[in-house]
Tab-separated table of C-alpha atoms in Angstrom:
chain	number	residue	atom	x	y	z
A	333	MET	CA	92.814	88.861	272.415
A	334	LYS	CA	93.162	86.682	269.348
A	335	SER	CA	90.034	84.742	270.216
A	336	GLU	CA	88.095	87.987	270.801
A	337	LEU	CA	89.242	89.356	267.445
A	338	ILE	CA	88.266	86.146	265.663
A	339	GLU	CA	84.875	86.099	267.379
A	340	LEU	CA	84.135	89.684	266.354
A	341	LEU	CA	85.185	89.114	262.744
A	342	GLU	CA	83.142	85.902	262.509
A	343	ASN	CA	80.019	88.054	263.025
A	344	PHE	CA	80.258	88.913	259.325
A	345	GLY	CA	79.793	85.283	258.288
A	346	TYR	CA	83.151	84.903	256.517
A	347	PRO	CA	85.959	82.510	257.454
A	348	VAL	CA	88.794	83.934	259.581
A	349	PHE	CA	92.362	82.635	259.209
A	350	LEU	CA	95.798	83.462	260.531
A	351	GLN	CA	97.559	85.476	257.803
A	352	GLY	CA	99.739	83.159	255.702
A	353	SER	CA	98.010	79.965	256.800
A	354	LEU	CA	96.234	79.421	253.481
A	355	ASN	CA	98.290	77.454	250.995
A	356	SER	CA	98.709	79.298	247.686
A	357	VAL	CA	97.703	76.160	245.754
A	358	GLU	CA	94.431	75.782	247.669
A	359	ASP	CA	91.262	77.407	246.435
A	360	TYR	CA	90.627	80.531	248.458
A	361	PRO	CA	87.120	81.175	249.752
A	362	ASP	CA	85.391	83.890	247.718
A	363	SER	CA	85.617	86.223	250.733
A	364	PHE	CA	87.531	85.860	254.003
A	365	PHE	CA	89.394	87.623	256.803
A	366	THR	CA	92.952	87.063	257.934
A	367	PHE	CA	94.873	88.642	260.795
A	368	TRP	CA	98.433	88.912	262.062
A	369	ASN	CA	99.520	89.692	265.635
A	370	VAL	CA	102.263	92.313	265.207
A	371	ARG	CA	102.634	93.442	268.802
A	372	ASN	CA	101.780	92.438	272.335
A	373	SER	CA	104.001	94.632	274.452
A	374	GLU	CA	103.518	95.082	278.165
A	375	GLN	CA	103.572	98.637	279.468
A	376	ASN	CA	103.317	100.957	282.470
A	377	PHE	CA	105.634	99.130	284.849
A	378	TYR	CA	105.507	99.658	288.590
A	379	ASP	CA	107.574	97.568	290.983
A	380	ASN	CA	108.775	95.587	287.948
A	381	ASN	CA	105.206	94.538	287.079
A	382	ALA	CA	103.337	95.621	283.960
A	383	ASN	CA	99.777	96.838	284.383
A	384	CYS	CA	98.674	96.357	280.771
A	385	CYS	CA	99.448	94.771	277.429
A	386	VAL	CA	98.967	96.578	274.128
A	387	TRP	CA	97.929	94.013	271.544
A	388	GLY	CA	98.383	95.028	267.912
A	389	PHE	CA	96.935	93.306	264.870
A	390	TRP	CA	96.812	93.756	261.134
A	391	VAL	CA	93.319	92.816	259.961
A	392	TYR	CA	92.857	91.854	256.309
A	393	PHE	CA	89.762	91.200	254.219
A	394	TYR	CA	89.987	89.583	250.787
A	395	SER	CA	87.247	88.967	248.246
A	396	THR	CA	86.517	88.293	244.598
A	397	ASN	CA	84.077	91.212	244.888
A	398	PRO	CA	85.871	94.588	245.154
A	399	VAL	CA	82.738	96.246	246.541
A	400	LEU	CA	82.724	93.788	249.450
A	401	VAL	CA	86.394	94.526	250.117
A	402	GLU	CA	85.547	98.167	250.680
A	403	GLU	CA	82.265	97.678	252.553
A	404	VAL	CA	83.175	94.742	254.813
A	405	SER	CA	86.595	96.149	255.736
A	406	GLU	CA	85.002	99.411	256.815
A	407	ALA	CA	82.216	97.618	258.704
A	408	ALA	CA	84.791	95.460	260.526
A	409	ARG	CA	86.776	98.558	261.483
A	410	LYS	CA	83.644	100.161	262.929
A	411	LEU	CA	82.637	96.989	264.797
A	412	LEU	CA	86.019	96.724	266.480
A	413	LYS	CA	85.858	100.380	267.528
A	414	THR	CA	82.459	99.819	269.175
A	415	HIS	CA	84.036	96.998	271.202
A	416	GLY	CA	86.845	99.124	272.621
A	417	TRP	CA	89.514	98.503	270.000
A	418	ILE	CA	91.732	101.344	268.789
A	419	VAL	CA	91.782	101.416	265.006
A	420	GLY	CA	94.573	103.197	263.158
A	421	GLY	CA	92.698	104.653	260.213
A	422	LYS	CA	90.602	103.515	257.294
A	423	PRO	CA	91.300	100.265	255.398
A	424	THR	CA	94.117	100.413	252.843
A	425	ASP	CA	94.543	98.355	249.665
A	426	ILE	CA	96.747	95.279	249.951
A	427	LYS	CA	98.149	93.142	247.156
A	428	THR	CA	97.177	89.506	246.870
A	429	ASP	CA	98.784	86.443	245.356
A	430	LYS	CA	95.542	85.458	243.597
A	431	ILE	CA	94.447	87.413	240.530
A	432	THR	CA	90.837	86.623	241.422
A	433	HIS	CA	90.953	88.497	244.748
A	434	THR	CA	91.495	92.039	245.963
A	435	GLY	CA	92.033	93.016	249.564
A	436	ALA	CA	92.271	95.738	252.173
A	437	PHE	CA	93.745	95.902	255.656
A	438	PHE	CA	93.790	98.102	258.742
A	439	THR	CA	95.562	98.099	262.077
A	440	ALA	CA	93.715	97.426	265.314
A	441	SER	CA	95.012	97.560	268.874
A	442	TYR	CA	93.502	96.609	272.188
A	443	ILE	CA	94.754	97.599	275.632
A	444	GLU	CA	94.376	94.678	278.015
A	445	ARG	CA	94.490	96.110	281.535
A	446	TYR	CA	95.761	93.734	284.202
A	447	LYS	CA	94.060	93.506	287.546
A	448	LYS	CA	96.256	94.485	290.442
A	449	GLU	CA	96.976	91.845	293.010
A	450	SER	CA	95.094	93.952	295.578
A	451	ASP	CA	92.072	94.225	293.204
A	452	ALA	CA	91.905	90.451	292.815
A	453	ASN	CA	91.933	89.900	296.569
A	454	GLY	CA	89.135	92.179	297.436
């Protein structure tokens, strides 16, 4: 799911990083996404086998342009929804460690349904 999330966010033309992977002494890009995987719990057990995984992510967008923070965050939320992701509300302000940037984040989940052994065999 991480690779799918990254691929979808890259559609906006901004770099995508794992949250916390940018060094605070490095120059930040003017605008960029980060994400953090907060959950990947398996669910709906039958015969001690899960039939799905609920992936949960925090998706962040940072920019030197506050208008972009609002517009791109909302556009990313909508894009994920159109691709089957469950989004937990509108983007919310997030503090940054760079005075040049502002940011917003939202939560996004995806339910990965496992194929049953019988489905895979025919």
